[in-house]
XYZ file of C-alpha atoms in Angstrom:
756
model
C -56.968 36.569 -57.458
C -55.584 39.503 -55.481
C -56.803 37.875 -52.266
C -54.997 34.636 -53.159
C -51.763 36.593 -53.814
C -52.085 38.298 -50.409
C -52.632 34.933 -48.731
C -49.589 33.426 -50.378
C -47.563 36.499 -49.541
C -48.509 36.190 -45.842
C -47.538 32.542 -45.938
C -44.193 33.306 -47.541
C -43.572 36.244 -45.191
C -44.315 34.299 -42.023
C -42.488 31.269 -43.295
C -39.464 33.443 -43.992
C -39.666 35.114 -40.590
C -40.171 31.853 -38.706
C -37.485 30.158 -40.798
C -35.047 32.985 -40.109
C -35.845 32.782 -36.396
C -35.443 29.025 -36.382
C -32.170 29.307 -38.331
C -30.919 32.037 -36.001
C -31.971 30.079 -32.940
C -30.492 26.869 -34.306
C -27.276 28.648 -35.252
C -27.095 30.208 -31.792
C -27.826 26.846 -30.096
C -25.201 25.112 -32.236
C -22.685 27.881 -31.552
C -23.512 27.767 -27.837
C -23.159 23.988 -27.688
C -19.984 24.095 -29.758
C -18.403 26.764 -27.584
C -19.390 24.908 -24.433
C -17.966 21.654 -25.765
C -14.816 23.352 -26.960
C -14.083 24.724 -23.511
C -14.203 21.199 -22.146
C -12.595 19.484 -25.081
C -9.647 21.869 -24.997
C -8.934 20.391 -21.595
C -9.074 16.805 -22.854
C -5.336 16.402 -22.399
C -5.602 17.411 -18.737
C -8.185 14.908 -17.595
C -8.469 14.376 -13.908
C -5.910 11.653 -13.388
C -5.873 10.311 -9.824
C -2.729 10.356 -7.746
C -1.285 6.892 -7.352
C 0.228 5.528 -4.176
C 2.928 2.887 -4.450
C 4.590 0.533 -2.022
C 8.339 0.269 -1.500
C 10.431 -1.739 -3.951
C 11.382 -5.361 -3.338
C 14.938 -6.631 -3.920
C 15.965 -10.060 -5.128
C 19.405 -11.275 -4.108
C 21.247 -14.519 -3.512
C 20.142 -16.125 -0.269
C 16.550 -14.758 -0.365
C 13.935 -17.411 0.292
C 11.446 -16.805 -2.558
C 8.957 -19.211 -1.021
C 8.837 -17.349 2.261
C 8.605 -14.005 0.480
C 5.767 -15.409 -1.657
C 7.462 -14.211 -4.850
C 4.906 -15.727 -7.229
C 2.086 -13.869 -5.462
C 4.164 -10.703 -5.626
C 4.592 -11.038 -9.410
C 0.892 -11.676 -9.832
C 0.019 -8.510 -7.873
C 2.458 -6.553 -10.025
C 0.594 -7.683 -13.129
C 3.169 -10.143 -14.450
C 1.842 -12.978 -16.568
C 2.803 -16.640 -16.203
C 3.289 -17.788 -19.803
C 4.273 -21.317 -18.817
C 6.845 -21.422 -21.611
C 9.227 -18.476 -21.839
C 9.588 -14.942 -20.543
C 10.075 -13.358 -23.939
C 8.474 -9.946 -23.355
C 8.127 -7.403 -20.581
C 5.831 -8.517 -17.825
C 6.203 -12.273 -18.356
C 7.577 -14.957 -16.024
C 7.974 -18.721 -15.848
C 8.427 -20.708 -12.619
C 10.350 -23.986 -12.797
C 11.606 -26.264 -10.053
C 15.135 -24.904 -10.051
C 14.766 -21.501 -11.654
C 12.586 -18.508 -12.421
C 12.729 -16.713 -15.771
C 11.482 -13.163 -15.469
C 11.273 -10.214 -17.840
C 11.136 -7.018 -15.742
C 8.684 -4.198 -16.407
C 9.780 -0.732 -17.381
C 9.185 1.698 -14.569
C 9.626 5.459 -13.959
C 11.318 5.997 -10.610
C 12.018 9.487 -9.244
C 14.832 10.860 -11.446
C 15.242 7.521 -13.179
C 13.701 5.685 -16.135
C 14.214 1.934 -15.613
C 14.093 -0.213 -18.741
C 13.157 -3.830 -18.082
C 15.294 -6.766 -19.157
C 15.100 -10.569 -18.964
C 16.793 -12.431 -16.169
C 17.159 -15.957 -14.816
C 16.990 -16.687 -11.097
C 18.537 -20.000 -10.137
C 17.090 -21.619 -7.038
C 18.383 -24.061 -4.477
C 16.026 -25.335 -1.803
C 13.635 -22.464 -2.430
C 16.340 -19.798 -2.000
C 18.013 -17.738 -4.689
C 21.401 -19.104 -5.656
C 22.339 -16.701 -8.451
C 20.794 -14.128 -10.776
C 21.831 -13.735 -14.410
C 21.022 -11.049 -16.956
C 19.875 -13.142 -19.963
C 20.920 -10.574 -22.610
C 24.402 -9.798 -21.311
C 25.087 -13.002 -19.310
C 26.180 -10.736 -16.461
C 25.930 -12.131 -12.911
C 23.877 -9.746 -10.791
C 24.190 -9.237 -7.022
C 20.750 -7.673 -6.651
C 17.667 -6.967 -8.745
C 14.898 -4.491 -7.988
C 11.216 -5.310 -8.498
C 9.085 -2.241 -9.114
C 6.703 -0.910 -6.432
C 3.149 -2.169 -6.204
C 0.204 0.145 -6.739
C -1.590 0.056 -3.386
C -4.232 2.754 -3.936
C -5.285 5.959 -5.675
C -6.744 9.312 -4.683
C -9.911 9.700 -6.770
C -12.540 12.389 -7.247
C -16.220 11.519 -7.052
C -16.184 9.885 -10.534
C -13.692 7.196 -9.440
C -12.088 6.981 -12.931
C -8.690 5.294 -13.125
C -6.763 6.401 -16.188
C -3.237 6.343 -17.616
C -2.943 9.057 -20.253
C -1.250 8.127 -23.532
C -0.216 10.063 -26.615
C -1.407 8.826 -30.004
C 2.122 7.919 -31.088
C 2.430 5.585 -28.088
C -0.569 3.522 -29.218
C 0.235 0.672 -31.664
C -1.267 1.180 -35.105
C -3.218 -2.056 -34.863
C -4.947 -0.838 -31.706
C -6.080 2.323 -33.539
C -7.052 0.397 -36.650
C -8.985 -2.084 -34.555
C -10.986 0.704 -32.913
C -11.795 2.356 -36.241
C -12.591 -0.903 -38.014
C -14.970 -2.144 -35.347
C -16.514 1.053 -34.073
C -16.502 3.507 -37.006
C -14.916 2.316 -40.249
C -15.878 5.608 -42.019
C -14.225 7.660 -39.259
C -11.768 9.375 -41.598
C -14.481 10.109 -44.179
C -17.338 11.727 -42.207
C -17.666 15.080 -40.449
C -18.877 13.895 -37.084
C -22.085 12.123 -38.143
C -22.393 9.244 -40.569
C -25.805 8.975 -42.265
C -24.769 5.823 -44.118
C -23.650 4.283 -40.812
C -26.999 5.125 -39.254
C -28.931 3.579 -42.164
C -26.719 0.496 -42.112
C -27.246 0.046 -38.369
C -31.031 0.472 -38.760
C -31.123 -2.153 -41.529
C -28.970 -4.679 -39.616
C -31.040 -4.194 -36.446
C -34.238 -4.656 -38.440
C -32.973 -7.854 -39.986
C -31.970 -9.230 -36.597
C -35.125 -7.967 -34.879
C -32.941 -6.644 -32.099
C -30.237 -4.055 -31.532
C -27.016 -5.589 -32.878
C -25.270 -2.447 -34.112
C -25.132 1.227 -33.244
C -24.912 4.093 -35.687
C -22.894 6.464 -33.517
C -19.523 7.604 -34.826
C -16.391 7.607 -32.672
C -16.843 11.333 -32.267
C -20.400 10.867 -31.025
C -19.268 8.155 -28.606
C -16.591 10.502 -27.311
C -19.179 13.276 -26.857
C -21.542 10.927 -25.033
C -18.842 9.686 -22.645
C -17.037 12.961 -22.100
C -19.747 15.621 -22.182
C -23.178 14.098 -21.722
C -25.133 11.600 -19.671
C -26.103 8.097 -20.801
C -29.802 9.034 -20.945
C -31.562 7.679 -24.025
C -33.597 10.756 -24.991
C -34.034 12.548 -28.276
C -32.673 15.762 -26.766
C -29.485 14.007 -25.654
C -29.088 12.366 -29.068
C -29.626 15.753 -30.791
C -27.052 17.446 -28.573
C -24.667 14.572 -29.134
C -24.885 14.997 -32.913
C -24.546 18.765 -32.827
C -21.565 18.734 -30.509
C -19.896 16.059 -32.641
C -20.285 18.273 -35.708
C -18.820 21.240 -33.827
C -15.831 19.280 -32.558
C -15.065 17.886 -36.007
C -14.941 21.450 -37.352
C -12.459 22.596 -34.717
C -10.164 19.562 -34.243
C -8.226 17.102 -36.353
C -9.071 13.412 -36.583
C -5.819 12.644 -34.729
C -6.848 14.840 -31.799
C -10.282 13.236 -31.632
C -8.864 9.700 -31.835
C -6.348 10.447 -29.087
C -9.113 11.776 -26.872
C -11.177 8.683 -27.608
C -8.508 6.129 -26.647
C -7.964 8.013 -23.385
C -11.656 8.379 -22.528
C -13.350 5.121 -23.516
C -14.680 2.953 -20.665
C -13.120 -0.506 -20.575
C -14.259 -2.144 -17.334
C -14.165 -2.018 -13.540
C -11.454 -2.514 -10.927
C -13.401 -2.697 -7.753
C -15.408 0.505 -7.283
C -13.365 2.465 -9.834
C -13.832 2.466 -13.599
C -10.971 1.715 -15.949
C -10.880 4.427 -18.615
C -8.723 4.453 -21.712
C -6.399 2.011 -23.447
C -3.391 2.964 -21.280
C -4.889 1.729 -18.056
C -6.690 -1.189 -19.715
C -3.346 -2.468 -21.104
C -1.959 -2.506 -17.567
C -5.011 -4.163 -16.072
C -5.615 -6.929 -18.589
C -2.074 -7.596 -19.819
C 0.315 -6.138 -17.244
C 1.942 -4.108 -20.051
C 2.461 -0.580 -21.220
C 0.254 0.319 -24.199
C 3.220 0.441 -26.619
C 4.046 -3.197 -25.819
C 0.719 -4.683 -26.953
C 0.764 -7.147 -29.877
C -1.878 -7.682 -32.541
C -3.833 -10.176 -30.487
C -3.996 -7.895 -27.468
C -4.935 -4.830 -29.539
C -7.772 -6.796 -31.087
C -9.059 -7.855 -27.648
C -9.107 -4.317 -26.285
C -10.768 -2.976 -29.425
C -13.415 -5.659 -29.196
C -14.109 -4.938 -25.518
C -15.403 -1.436 -26.273
C -18.812 -2.832 -27.253
C -19.185 -4.708 -23.930
C -16.421 -4.407 -21.292
C -18.243 -6.669 -18.888
C -19.322 -9.241 -21.423
C -15.829 -9.567 -22.938
C -13.748 -9.258 -19.764
C -10.937 -11.814 -20.174
C -10.736 -12.372 -16.398
C -14.412 -13.267 -16.133
C -15.380 -14.540 -19.584
C -12.246 -15.798 -21.377
C -14.105 -17.724 -24.089
C -16.355 -14.783 -24.989
C -13.318 -12.504 -24.988
C -11.479 -14.881 -27.319
C -14.415 -15.081 -29.762
C -14.759 -11.293 -29.802
C -10.991 -10.863 -30.254
C -10.981 -13.258 -33.221
C -13.900 -11.423 -34.771
C -11.882 -8.213 -34.656
C -8.829 -10.022 -36.105
C -10.968 -11.295 -38.982
C -12.222 -7.790 -39.718
C -8.647 -6.449 -39.694
C -7.712 -9.198 -42.151
C -10.650 -8.285 -44.409
C -9.573 -4.646 -44.428
C -6.026 -5.593 -45.328
C -4.469 -4.408 -42.097
C -3.246 -7.931 -41.287
C -1.906 -10.505 -43.730
C -3.138 -14.053 -43.551
C -0.150 -15.401 -41.636
C -0.210 -12.654 -38.972
C -3.988 -12.950 -38.588
C -3.727 -16.700 -38.069
C -0.949 -16.257 -35.544
C -2.940 -13.629 -33.584
C -6.104 -15.743 -33.601
C -4.191 -18.779 -32.303
C -2.441 -16.858 -29.536
C -3.652 -17.718 -26.019
C -5.082 -14.911 -23.910
C -2.500 -14.551 -21.177
C -3.579 -12.185 -18.437
C -2.143 -11.666 -14.942
C -3.393 -14.409 -12.636
C -5.566 -11.857 -10.878
C -6.739 -8.324 -11.547
C -4.740 -5.855 -9.484
C -6.468 -4.915 -6.270
C -7.282 -1.213 -6.135
C -6.746 -0.848 -2.425
C -4.258 -2.719 -0.290
C -3.254 -1.978 3.293
C -6.277 0.298 3.879
C -5.213 1.555 7.316
C -1.729 2.444 5.984
C -3.331 4.018 2.932
C -5.535 6.267 5.086
C -2.470 7.242 7.109
C -0.631 8.260 3.921
C -3.638 10.128 2.492
C -3.932 12.103 5.739
C -0.315 13.225 5.343
C -0.863 13.991 1.645
C -3.831 16.244 2.417
C -1.590 18.206 4.792
C 0.875 18.771 1.905
C -1.369 19.290 -1.159
C -4.883 20.593 -1.890
C -7.565 18.012 -2.749
C -7.926 19.215 -6.361
C -4.256 18.568 -7.014
C -4.393 15.086 -5.544
C -7.403 13.962 -7.592
C -6.471 15.583 -10.880
C -2.743 15.860 -11.551
C -1.627 12.217 -11.524
C 0.959 12.578 -8.758
C 2.925 9.434 -7.911
C 3.504 8.849 -4.221
C 6.167 6.371 -3.173
C 5.839 4.863 0.283
C 7.716 2.578 2.672
C 5.160 -0.285 2.691
C 6.278 -3.900 2.296
C 3.177 -5.398 0.678
C 4.193 -9.027 1.155
C 4.803 -8.416 4.839
C 1.623 -6.368 5.087
C -0.541 -9.216 3.803
C 1.094 -11.586 6.299
C 0.558 -9.093 9.122
C -3.140 -8.727 8.222
C -3.516 -12.508 8.223
C -1.588 -12.848 11.475
C -3.963 -10.362 13.251
C -7.137 -11.917 11.843
C -6.131 -15.511 12.524
C -4.506 -14.655 15.844
C -7.632 -12.972 17.206
C -9.895 -15.760 15.971
C -7.607 -18.303 17.667
C -7.723 -16.343 20.962
C -11.515 -16.228 20.905
C -11.649 -19.962 20.376
C -9.001 -20.990 22.899
C -9.946 -18.557 25.649
C -13.710 -18.317 25.220
C -14.164 -19.037 28.936
C -11.874 -16.139 29.917
C -13.074 -13.473 27.504
C -16.155 -11.466 28.521
C -19.480 -12.995 27.417
C -21.695 -11.156 24.939
C -19.349 -8.202 24.710
C -20.728 -5.460 22.450
C -17.488 -4.997 20.506
C -15.139 -7.556 19.014
C -11.735 -8.318 20.431
C -9.401 -6.012 18.541
C -5.775 -6.096 17.515
C -3.177 -3.807 16.008
C 0.207 -4.464 14.406
C 2.973 -2.211 13.147
C 6.538 -2.803 12.071
C 9.389 -0.379 11.290
C 12.849 -0.646 9.789
C 15.091 0.771 12.553
C 17.876 1.922 10.195
C 15.470 4.194 8.236
C 12.228 4.565 10.189
C 10.309 3.124 7.239
C 6.886 1.888 8.291
C 6.867 -1.563 6.743
C 3.474 -2.824 7.854
C 0.418 -1.327 9.526
C -2.719 -3.124 10.630
C -5.028 -0.720 12.438
C -7.703 -3.218 13.419
C -9.398 -6.505 12.866
C -11.514 -5.395 9.902
C -11.303 -2.148 7.945
C -14.802 -2.823 6.586
C -16.244 -2.794 10.098
C -14.401 0.260 11.374
C -11.807 2.619 9.915
C -10.492 3.603 13.346
C -6.727 3.078 13.124
C -5.578 1.733 16.480
C -1.905 2.005 15.431
C -2.046 5.790 15.099
C -5.218 6.898 16.846
C -5.698 4.667 19.910
C -4.213 5.869 23.156
C -3.441 2.897 25.420
C -1.353 2.303 28.523
C 1.945 0.594 27.538
C 2.196 -1.323 30.796
C 5.350 -3.395 31.173
C 6.574 -2.548 27.647
C 7.742 0.719 29.157
C 10.031 -0.987 31.684
C 13.072 -1.158 29.334
C 13.222 2.635 29.414
C 13.418 2.554 33.218
C 16.323 0.102 33.046
C 17.995 2.151 30.259
C 17.944 5.164 32.585
C 19.392 3.156 35.460
C 22.155 1.596 33.357
C 23.295 4.984 31.970
C 25.847 6.660 34.294
C 25.017 10.024 32.669
C 21.286 9.759 33.442
C 20.866 7.768 36.659
C 21.152 9.248 40.143
C 22.857 6.005 41.188
C 25.043 3.655 39.165
C 23.373 0.355 38.136
C 24.277 -2.502 35.862
C 22.365 -5.637 34.776
C 24.211 -7.567 37.481
C 23.406 -5.009 40.201
C 21.156 -6.379 42.928
C 17.839 -4.617 43.496
C 15.056 -5.502 45.933
C 11.787 -6.994 44.837
C 10.283 -6.418 48.255
C 6.932 -4.684 48.772
C 6.935 -1.010 49.697
C 4.512 1.900 49.925
C 5.186 5.476 48.833
C 3.221 8.707 48.832
C 2.166 9.785 45.340
C -0.273 12.543 44.624
C -1.258 12.707 48.268
C -2.141 9.023 48.371
C -0.351 5.830 49.296
C 0.816 3.804 46.320
C 1.945 0.188 46.571
C 3.108 -1.785 43.503
C 2.294 -5.482 43.175
C 3.727 -8.221 41.014
C 1.416 -10.100 38.677
C 2.202 -13.384 40.442
C 1.299 -11.699 43.763
C 4.688 -12.722 45.191
C 7.874 -10.976 46.334
C 11.208 -12.278 45.044
C 13.661 -10.577 47.390
C 17.019 -9.218 46.292
C 17.860 -10.206 42.689
C 19.944 -8.936 39.755
C 18.356 -6.134 37.764
C 18.440 -8.196 34.572
C 16.341 -10.936 36.261
C 13.802 -8.348 37.329
C 13.445 -7.120 33.743
C 13.436 -10.613 32.186
C 10.574 -11.660 34.457
C 8.906 -8.253 34.483
C 8.725 -7.733 38.225
C 6.782 -4.574 39.069
C 8.040 -3.980 42.583
C 11.711 -4.146 41.665
C 11.140 -1.924 38.590
C 9.311 0.733 40.600
C 12.127 0.748 43.179
C 14.711 1.084 40.403
C 12.845 4.026 38.825
C 12.776 5.876 42.150
C 16.450 5.165 42.815
C 17.490 6.179 39.290
C 15.302 9.286 39.413
C 11.750 9.674 38.149
C 12.558 12.891 36.291
C 15.458 11.116 34.605
C 13.120 8.319 33.453
C 10.676 10.867 32.024
C 13.574 12.500 30.141
C 14.564 9.092 28.725
C 11.013 8.540 27.476
C 11.001 11.944 25.755
C 14.423 11.341 24.225
C 13.123 7.995 22.898
C 10.448 9.844 20.944
C 7.478 9.363 23.269
C 5.563 12.580 22.791
C 2.614 11.766 25.033
C 2.547 13.308 28.482
C 4.548 11.263 30.992
C 4.418 12.482 34.593
C 7.231 11.856 37.098
C 5.222 9.677 39.430
C 6.197 6.183 40.597
C 3.369 4.391 38.662
C 4.851 5.826 35.466
C 7.589 3.164 35.720
C 4.922 0.515 35.129
C 3.445 2.261 32.054
C 0.444 3.957 33.688
C 0.281 6.736 31.069
C -1.015 6.461 27.478
C 0.727 6.161 24.079
C -0.190 5.151 20.565
C 1.234 1.859 19.299
C 3.172 3.738 16.607
C 4.683 5.963 19.277
C 5.816 2.971 21.312
C 7.192 1.066 18.286
C 9.147 4.139 17.297
C 10.661 4.409 20.769
C 11.903 0.819 20.532
C 13.974 1.644 17.456
C 16.629 2.967 19.855
C 17.228 -0.582 21.129
C 17.460 -2.126 17.661
C 19.650 0.718 16.495
C 22.217 1.172 19.326
C 20.739 4.387 20.647
C 19.733 5.998 17.337
C 16.110 7.131 17.165
C 14.452 6.490 13.788
C 11.560 8.881 13.084
C 8.677 6.971 11.420
C 8.428 7.527 7.695
C 5.597 6.480 5.401
C 6.087 8.734 2.326
C 9.441 8.492 0.641
C 8.790 10.841 -2.264
C 6.183 12.570 -4.426
C 6.616 12.905 -8.179
C 4.527 14.773 -10.783
C 3.164 13.148 -13.907
C 6.009 14.864 -15.780
C 8.655 13.355 -13.501
C 9.411 16.432 -11.359
C 10.243 15.469 -7.803
C 8.075 17.528 -5.449
C 8.959 15.834 -2.188
C 11.838 13.602 -1.235
C 11.667 12.707 2.410
C 15.001 12.345 4.137
C 15.535 9.609 6.659
C 15.324 11.097 10.150
C 17.951 9.477 12.389
C 19.167 11.054 15.612
C 21.708 9.906 18.181
C 19.686 10.108 21.378
C 21.471 7.631 23.680
C 24.919 6.363 24.493
C 25.123 2.941 22.758
C 26.596 1.248 25.807
C 23.594 1.383 28.187
C 21.284 0.627 25.242
C 23.236 -2.546 24.540
C 22.956 -3.663 28.151
C 19.173 -3.401 27.968
C 19.006 -5.124 24.578
C 21.122 -8.020 25.834
C 18.729 -8.433 28.723
C 15.672 -8.277 26.449
C 17.134 -11.135 24.373
C 16.638 -13.362 27.437
C 12.978 -12.374 27.644
C 12.386 -14.585 24.583
C 14.425 -17.498 25.883
C 13.647 -17.694 29.602
C 11.385 -14.780 30.466
C 7.774 -13.736 29.922
C 8.059 -14.418 26.145
C 9.768 -17.820 26.421
C 6.823 -19.482 24.631
C 7.918 -17.799 21.362
C 10.097 -20.788 20.473
C 7.287 -23.253 21.129
C 5.007 -21.127 18.947
C 7.419 -21.472 16.014
C 9.761 -18.502 16.190
C 13.263 -19.323 15.074
C 16.248 -17.059 15.273
C 17.598 -14.325 17.491
C 15.475 -11.422 18.731
C 14.870 -9.272 21.776
C 11.589 -7.977 23.115
C 9.234 -7.219 25.956
C 5.748 -8.280 26.873
C 3.270 -5.853 28.389
C 0.091 -6.307 30.375
C -1.758 -3.391 31.938
C -3.953 -3.167 34.995
C -6.905 -5.588 35.020
C -5.586 -7.039 31.743
C -7.048 -4.288 29.623
C -4.100 -4.263 27.174
C -1.850 -7.036 25.976
C 1.366 -6.026 24.212
C 4.492 -7.486 22.719
C 7.266 -5.424 21.124
C 10.011 -7.532 19.567
C 12.958 -6.555 17.476
C 15.941 -7.780 15.505
C 18.746 -5.655 14.089
C 16.605 -5.278 10.914
C 13.053 -4.877 12.202
C 10.952 -3.585 15.120
C 7.471 -5.124 15.277
C 4.672 -4.402 17.778
C 1.506 -6.341 18.477
C -1.427 -5.158 20.633
C -4.646 -6.925 21.676
C -7.556 -5.466 23.627
C -11.104 -4.084 23.578
C -11.786 -0.550 22.382
C -13.775 0.221 25.512
C -10.985 -0.967 27.877
C -12.884 -4.072 28.989
C -10.573 -6.647 30.586
C -9.487 -9.489 28.294
C -8.088 -11.517 31.238
C -5.133 -12.254 28.921
C -1.492 -11.276 29.319
C 0.873 -9.922 26.657
C 2.634 -13.284 26.420
C -0.674 -15.091 25.924
C -2.481 -12.694 23.546
C -0.039 -10.402 21.752
C 3.077 -12.562 21.463
C 1.452 -15.295 19.276
C 0.434 -12.694 16.667
C 4.002 -11.311 16.616
C 5.345 -14.852 16.184
C 2.903 -15.583 13.322
C 4.196 -12.528 11.479
C 7.906 -13.053 12.163
C 7.721 -16.743 11.331
C 6.135 -16.162 7.906
C 7.446 -12.758 6.870
C 11.039 -12.638 8.053
C 13.921 -15.082 7.559
C 15.161 -16.626 10.803
C 17.620 -14.028 12.051
C 21.025 -15.204 13.208
C 22.657 -11.793 13.275
C 23.380 -10.569 16.792
C 23.239 -6.991 18.013
C 26.735 -5.452 17.682
C 28.581 -4.722 20.916
C 29.588 -1.033 21.179
C 33.194 -0.090 21.725
C 32.455 1.324 25.168
C 31.107 -1.987 26.465
C 33.493 -4.436 28.088
C 33.081 -7.984 29.407
C 34.071 -8.372 33.064
C 34.460 -11.563 35.078
C 32.049 -11.465 38.017
C 30.654 -13.738 40.658
C 27.111 -14.711 39.638
C 25.865 -14.757 43.241
C 27.010 -11.324 44.399
C 27.366 -9.563 41.065
C 30.719 -8.239 42.256
C 34.198 -8.687 40.852
C 35.269 -12.318 40.778
C 38.053 -13.565 43.085
C 39.915 -16.848 43.039
C 37.811 -17.926 46.032
C 34.564 -17.720 44.010
C 33.463 -21.227 42.925
C 31.833 -19.941 39.696
C 32.295 -17.061 37.324
C 30.473 -15.461 34.423
C 31.396 -12.728 31.998
C 28.942 -9.854 32.162
C 28.820 -6.681 29.994
C 29.419 -3.249 31.537
C 29.758 0.252 30.259
C 33.466 0.961 30.421
C 34.233 2.879 33.605
C 31.147 1.547 35.385
C 32.361 -2.008 35.885
C 32.432 -3.352 39.511
C 35.594 -2.682 41.417
C 34.485 -4.194 44.740
C 35.495 -7.812 45.121
C 32.924 -10.486 45.853
C 32.072 -10.177 49.575
C 30.363 -13.579 49.716
C 33.287 -15.837 48.905
């Protein structure tokens, strides 16, 4: 008997000791897990939200050709939805033959909250005739479409998220989540034994997994804290952390964290997390604007975002949505009439899911600048909004122009291009707005997927004849040139040899001919090398170098005769920037890609100012521009009209030694656009600028820009003088013909025509 008592005592003693140790260890483990989870959960309202990069805005105004600007595609990219009936809510539009009804989105601009409103756009022949505010009946002169999201700066998780507060989420969205995912959410403490038993029973009856027993809190823990591994240890940790969180936080806090964290699909390589971003993706709306039908669809997608994706599986999405609506009706959250209306509503999504990345070369260029301004952690976590200068509609046209233009060249000139060349024929395209310096388009190569090398900003190439306008600008400027010249001044296109760098240098024309004495303007229009080299020497090589520097060319340019023919190297962006002086009457526009940076709270961190500088007297600039207009009508770019370009523009072709580079830089008063074609390894293409680069420029201008009829304004210091066209001197009554030619005032010819 005594021995039995001792045995029982030992059992009780060791059981008590082991139980105490297990309790202490369990308590410590639960406390440790709870503390660890709390440290992370306390930061749930500062999730890593990627910085978002936006394009420039687009303006609608009377006279705009909506067909040319591809307005319907623009609205689709912005997430607007074609209802086919009426634009009754934000983000909806209807296209008709003679009008467009459009309900603008709300949008937060720097220092401005824009509230959307409905409008009607009347059309005539594809162009806007008038714009009317449908609520106030006010006639509008211009309307602003919000910027497009062109990319984001992610961390390694690639999660795209728009944070929302609980009060922003419609009640039916919250009720839908609770009803479908955890109807006892407000009655359990983190785990729901009854829910687990119910799920086990339903799965047993179906002989497959049809229902889970996890609570919303457990789902949040799994998504936010743990991996997706299906192990008992992970399930135990999930349950313990859920219990700890429920003890420390209110149901409202947990539900808010859930609707911001839950996974709801993919956009390319990034995941769409939370109801805020999902509302934008699937409905083109802010979360607060969702109706009962849309709330039910999002709530139903939680169980299977891929299976119920309305873009990919609209019928499955509709069935799942209607199941949620029926459950909401059963619970009394919807009356019969509202439930029937929601179930009958069509699922209207944007015509396409928003692309995550557009204009990849431009996006890389912007990101490079951002990383110079802000640390990586701030860019991937704080939800900064970066507003840029990009014209997305024009960008897509530019990308297509480069791709199709290069393919066309390879087909048409297969006999000329090198056989079995290791690398593809490449192209680059960039356009700028001369009044602001805004970079409107940037295509850094044929395919971003093949190579991320940006030829617009990184490639150093010889500009060839595209540099010649700067030689003539120097010569036409009395303050810069060693000798006075005008477009009508005669210069000699006669072969010569000069010592340069201890060696003889002899320029040659591409047609291998000499053209004798001829007016300077004719030498530029037809791009004669010999005459241009003579002019550079006469005007002063150092003066030409100074002109290049004043035009924004930062690359090294040496004062040697071959420099006049573009024998040095520049980037395409550098050259396009320099040409803004011609489009802008002597004002240099510094290139600008980032307009502003705004925090998630609306604080403006950066607001870039437009960098414009008066670098040249407008008179000589105008003389060059007037000459470059003739390049497109009777010079080396005369084929532009046959290729389909309509309107008024000026420009210059460029072809370097052995045909390694083909260029065209063309401009109107509103736009400077540059096209380049060549091989990365400098292999000869055997193609000139007019043959290879000009057609790409025309493709872009033809499709992206309205036919320009606006001429370049004549400066006040330019006068028209009657001269003899043969001698270029002042006309006399004995001259049989006369023309009016522009001159900088004070530099007009005073010598009478010696010929007649």
